[in-house]
XYZ file of N, CA, C and O in Angstrom:
380
model
N -14.341 -8.132 -41.411
C -15.001 -7.117 -42.202
C -14.014 -6.603 -43.249
O -12.848 -6.361 -42.948
N -14.513 -6.444 -44.451
C -13.672 -5.922 -45.535
C -13.422 -4.442 -45.274
O -14.337 -3.658 -45.072
N -12.152 -4.071 -45.243
C -11.760 -2.688 -44.974
C -10.891 -2.159 -46.105
O -10.141 -2.909 -46.733
N -11.007 -0.859 -46.324
C -10.100 -0.176 -47.244
C -9.246 0.758 -46.395
O -9.765 1.586 -45.647
N -7.951 0.565 -46.483
C -7.016 1.421 -45.779
C -6.301 2.301 -46.795
O -5.815 1.798 -47.808
N -6.285 3.591 -46.512
C -5.510 4.516 -47.325
C -4.402 5.070 -46.448
O -4.655 5.538 -45.339
N -3.184 5.000 -46.942
C -2.041 5.562 -46.229
C -1.372 6.576 -47.149
O -0.858 6.216 -48.207
N -1.440 7.835 -46.754
C -0.785 8.914 -47.505
C 0.458 9.296 -46.709
O 0.368 9.860 -45.636
N 1.615 8.972 -47.256
C 2.867 9.112 -46.534
C 3.455 10.510 -46.674
O 3.382 11.110 -47.740
N 4.037 10.975 -45.583
C 4.747 12.247 -45.605
C 5.924 12.126 -46.579
O 6.695 11.167 -46.503
N 6.056 13.095 -47.458
C 7.084 13.001 -48.497
C 8.493 12.952 -47.914
O 9.303 12.097 -48.314
N 8.801 13.824 -46.972
C 10.159 13.863 -46.422
C 10.503 12.568 -45.683
O 11.574 11.996 -45.886
N 9.582 12.118 -44.825
C 9.861 10.893 -44.067
C 9.924 9.671 -44.976
O 10.792 8.811 -44.807
N 9.030 9.594 -45.951
C 9.065 8.433 -46.852
C 10.274 8.493 -47.778
O 10.780 7.454 -48.200
N 10.762 9.701 -48.091
C 12.013 9.825 -48.851
C 13.161 9.182 -48.084
O 13.987 8.467 -48.664
N 13.218 9.432 -46.788
C 14.296 8.860 -45.967
C 14.202 7.332 -45.936
O 15.217 6.641 -46.048
N 12.983 6.816 -45.793
C 12.788 5.361 -45.764
C 13.165 4.758 -47.122
O 13.810 3.721 -47.192
N 12.787 5.443 -48.197
C 13.095 4.965 -49.545
C 14.596 5.006 -49.811
O 15.181 4.018 -50.275
N 15.227 6.140 -49.508
C 16.671 6.272 -49.733
C 17.471 5.312 -48.873
O 18.523 4.826 -49.287
N 16.956 5.020 -47.677
C 17.640 4.086 -46.783
C 17.449 2.637 -47.184
O 18.060 1.739 -46.609
N 16.575 2.398 -48.162
C 16.377 1.047 -48.673
C 15.346 0.226 -47.919
O 15.144 -0.947 -48.226
N 14.655 0.828 -46.942
C 13.720 0.066 -46.122
C 12.305 -0.003 -46.699
O 11.486 -0.796 -46.227
N 12.000 0.802 -47.712
C 10.631 0.838 -48.242
C 10.165 -0.520 -48.772
O 9.069 -0.973 -48.410
N 10.951 -1.211 -49.595
C 10.471 -2.512 -50.105
C 10.163 -3.512 -48.994
O 9.142 -4.196 -49.040
N 11.007 -3.582 -47.994
C 10.793 -4.530 -46.900
C 9.577 -4.147 -46.066
O 8.794 -4.994 -45.654
N 9.391 -2.856 -45.840
C 8.236 -2.378 -45.082
C 6.936 -2.733 -45.801
O 5.985 -3.237 -45.188
N 6.885 -2.490 -47.105
C 5.686 -2.821 -47.876
C 5.470 -4.332 -47.945
O 4.345 -4.808 -47.799
N 6.534 -5.085 -48.138
C 6.435 -6.538 -48.193
C 5.886 -7.085 -46.883
O 5.003 -7.951 -46.883
N 6.367 -6.578 -45.781
C 5.907 -7.013 -44.465
C 4.412 -6.741 -44.280
O 3.666 -7.592 -43.792
N 3.983 -5.555 -44.690
C 2.567 -5.195 -44.579
C 1.705 -6.101 -45.441
O 0.669 -6.611 -44.997
N 2.118 -6.329 -46.677
C 1.367 -7.174 -47.599
C 1.281 -8.605 -47.069
O 0.215 -9.225 -47.084
N 2.377 -9.128 -46.568
C 2.380 -10.495 -46.042
C 1.488 -10.624 -44.813
O 0.820 -11.631 -44.624
N 1.477 -9.595 -43.978
C 0.691 -9.636 -42.744
C -0.807 -9.502 -43.008
O -1.619 -10.216 -42.439
N -1.197 -8.573 -43.888
C -2.610 -8.293 -44.122
C -3.240 -9.148 -45.211
O -4.453 -9.300 -45.257
N -2.409 -9.674 -46.107
C -2.900 -10.475 -47.243
C -4.085 -9.789 -47.936
O -5.186 -10.339 -48.013
N -3.863 -8.579 -48.453
C -4.966 -7.839 -49.060
C -5.466 -8.498 -50.341
O -4.710 -9.145 -51.055
N -6.758 -8.300 -50.598
C -7.317 -8.787 -51.865
C -6.961 -7.834 -52.989
O -7.029 -8.204 -54.155
N -6.602 -6.603 -52.637
C -6.162 -5.613 -53.630
C -5.172 -4.663 -52.971
O -5.315 -4.322 -51.796
N -4.167 -4.253 -53.736
C -3.179 -3.276 -53.266
C -2.872 -2.335 -54.426
O -2.548 -2.786 -55.523
N -3.022 -1.046 -54.153
C -2.781 -0.029 -55.176
C -1.827 1.011 -54.624
O -1.865 1.338 -53.438
N -1.009 1.543 -55.502
C -0.033 2.558 -55.132
C -0.213 3.726 -56.089
O -0.310 3.532 -57.300
N -0.262 4.934 -55.541
C -0.579 6.103 -56.346
C 0.179 7.327 -55.833
O 0.524 7.382 -54.652
N 0.428 8.291 -56.695
C 1.083 9.520 -56.248
C 0.088 10.542 -55.690
O 0.454 11.686 -55.476
N -1.160 10.146 -55.427
C -2.175 11.061 -54.910
C -1.717 11.692 -53.589
O -1.553 11.013 -52.582
N -1.474 12.989 -53.623
C -1.050 13.688 -52.412
C 0.343 13.319 -51.946
O 0.713 13.563 -50.811
N 1.148 12.738 -52.782
C 2.466 12.218 -52.407
C 2.428 10.704 -52.562
O 1.599 10.166 -53.289
N 3.272 10.007 -51.847
C 3.248 8.540 -51.906
C 2.016 8.057 -51.153
O 1.856 8.342 -49.966
N 1.191 7.298 -51.830
C -0.028 6.786 -51.211
C -0.221 5.319 -51.554
O 0.209 4.854 -52.605
N -0.891 4.636 -50.645
C -1.167 3.217 -50.816
C -2.612 2.976 -50.409
O -3.094 3.543 -49.430
N -3.292 2.135 -51.150
C -4.655 1.732 -50.829
C -4.671 0.213 -50.767
O -4.264 -0.456 -51.718
N -5.101 -0.323 -49.631
C -5.212 -1.767 -49.458
C -6.646 -2.116 -49.123
O -7.292 -1.417 -48.335
N -7.146 -3.200 -49.689
C -8.447 -3.749 -49.324
C -8.167 -5.123 -48.727
O -7.574 -5.982 -49.380
N -8.584 -5.298 -47.473
C -8.252 -6.525 -46.759
C -9.346 -6.851 -45.753
O -10.221 -6.028 -45.465
N -9.290 -8.047 -45.191
C -10.259 -8.491 -44.200
C -9.705 -8.197 -42.812
O -8.665 -8.732 -42.432
N -10.407 -7.331 -42.068
C -10.011 -7.028 -40.695
C -10.873 -7.885 -39.770
O -12.100 -7.788 -39.778
N -10.222 -8.729 -39.011
C -10.934 -9.641 -38.119
C -11.510 -8.937 -36.896
O -12.580 -9.293 -36.420
N -10.795 -7.927 -36.388
C -11.208 -7.271 -35.153
C -10.673 -5.842 -35.141
O -9.561 -5.600 -35.609
N -11.456 -4.933 -34.601
C -11.021 -3.528 -34.577
C -9.769 -3.322 -33.735
O -9.068 -2.322 -33.895
N -9.444 -4.269 -32.868
C -8.220 -4.147 -32.067
C -6.964 -4.225 -32.938
O -5.864 -3.914 -32.465
N -7.120 -4.613 -34.200
C -5.978 -4.656 -35.125
C -5.565 -3.268 -35.608
O -4.465 -3.112 -36.142
N -6.431 -2.278 -35.464
C -6.135 -0.935 -35.992
C -4.770 -0.408 -35.578
O -4.004 0.034 -36.438
N -4.411 -0.407 -34.282
C -3.103 0.151 -33.917
C -1.924 -0.568 -34.568
O -0.998 0.072 -35.060
N -1.958 -1.898 -34.591
C -0.803 -2.628 -35.144
C -0.686 -2.461 -36.655
O 0.411 -2.575 -37.208
N -1.793 -2.162 -37.313
C -1.749 -1.944 -38.758
C -1.286 -0.528 -39.075
O -0.415 -0.313 -39.920
N -1.850 0.456 -38.395
C -1.577 1.858 -38.723
C -0.270 2.389 -38.149
O 0.400 3.206 -38.782
N 0.110 1.934 -36.952
C 1.246 2.549 -36.270
C 2.556 2.522 -37.042
O 3.283 3.520 -37.048
N 2.910 1.428 -37.717
C 4.155 1.470 -38.498
C 4.161 2.593 -39.545
O 5.189 3.220 -39.782
N 3.021 2.867 -40.143
C 2.947 3.951 -41.128
C 3.081 5.313 -40.460
O 3.694 6.216 -41.000
N 2.496 5.461 -39.266
C 2.651 6.711 -38.522
C 4.113 6.930 -38.156
O 4.681 7.995 -38.389
N 4.721 5.903 -37.558
C 6.074 6.033 -37.025
C 7.147 6.116 -38.107
O 8.045 6.944 -38.018
N 7.062 5.250 -39.102
C 8.126 5.164 -40.104
C 8.005 6.206 -41.204
O 9.019 6.633 -41.754
N 6.753 6.590 -41.533
C 6.580 7.447 -42.705
C 5.691 8.660 -42.469
O 5.328 9.349 -43.417
N 5.344 8.922 -41.218
C 4.523 10.089 -40.914
C 3.234 10.116 -41.721
O 2.765 11.174 -42.129
N 2.654 8.952 -41.931
C 1.500 8.829 -42.825
C 0.200 9.273 -42.169
O 0.021 9.170 -40.958
N -0.706 9.752 -43.018
C -2.105 9.925 -42.646
C -2.773 8.619 -43.059
O -2.686 8.216 -44.221
N -3.413 7.947 -42.119
C -4.000 6.646 -42.389
C -5.494 6.694 -42.092
O -5.902 7.176 -41.030
N -6.283 6.229 -43.034
C -7.727 6.138 -42.820
C -8.194 4.714 -43.111
O -7.590 4.002 -43.914
N -9.252 4.329 -42.423
C -9.873 3.022 -42.614
C -11.349 3.250 -42.905
O -11.983 4.107 -42.295
N -11.865 2.469 -43.833
C -13.273 2.593 -44.191
C -13.818 1.216 -44.537
O -13.219 0.499 -45.349
N -14.946 0.821 -43.915
C -15.542 -0.451 -44.320
C -16.058 -0.339 -45.748
O -16.611 0.694 -46.133
N -15.833 -1.379 -46.532
C -16.267 -1.395 -47.932
C -16.894 -2.743 -48.261
O -16.730 -3.713 -47.531
N -17.636 -2.768 -49.378
C -18.283 -3.994 -49.840
C -17.895 -4.246 -51.288
O -17.665 -3.307 -52.036
N -17.881 -5.510 -51.653
C -17.802 -5.842 -53.068
C -19.241 -6.072 -53.550
O -20.201 -5.941 -52.770
N -19.426 -6.418 -54.792
C -20.765 -6.579 -55.342
C -21.547 -7.684 -54.620
O -22.734 -7.520 -54.328
N -20.893 -8.787 -54.307
C -21.573 -9.871 -53.590
C -22.075 -9.406 -52.229
O -23.191 -9.726 -51.826
N -21.245 -8.646 -51.504
C -21.652 -8.118 -50.201
C -22.865 -7.200 -50.339
O -23.810 -7.272 -49.543
N -22.834 -6.331 -51.331
C -23.938 -5.399 -51.549
C -25.229 -6.149 -51.853
O -26.288 -5.847 -51.291
N -25.153 -7.144 -52.736
C -26.337 -7.916 -53.087
C -26.904 -8.649 -51.865
O -28.114 -8.694 -51.667
N -26.028 -9.199 -51.038
C -26.466 -9.874 -49.818
C -27.164 -8.875 -48.892
O -28.197 -9.172 -48.307
N -26.572 -7.689 -48.746
C -27.171 -6.665 -47.900
C -28.509 -6.195 -48.416
O -29.467 -5.995 -47.655
N -28.619 -6.013 -49.721
C -29.880 -5.567 -50.318
C -30.962 -6.638 -50.191
O -32.129 -6.338 -49.975
N -30.555 -7.904 -50.302
C -31.514 -9.002 -50.168
C -32.100 -9.050 -48.755
O -33.255 -9.435 -48.567
N -31.338 -8.635 -47.771
C -31.809 -8.640 -46.380
C -32.852 -7.552 -46.137
O -33.553 -7.587 -45.129
N -32.987 -6.599 -47.051
C -33.983 -5.541 -46.912
C -35.394 -6.014 -47.233
O -36.361 -5.348 -46.900
N -35.494 -7.141 -47.907
C -36.815 -7.650 -48.348
C -37.594 -8.219 -47.198
O -37.157 -8.713 -46.257
């Protein structure tokens, strides 16, 4: 299922990760593991990241979110999302 993950990182904790030099490797590891179709980074509410990726099973939630909780004190949310093709397929099923 296509999911959108938003991770809003605690400023103090993410400052420590950034100053310690671990931020690039942490992000690279996440990107390589999830292979998102889109990745956005924004200063919304502090350091924030938005990833859109395919989640195979809900049991993946802990392994995806926990590094952000532990390393950066992040608030992490997940939301199922659709692209235009998904929406059209869903609407066609209503007929």
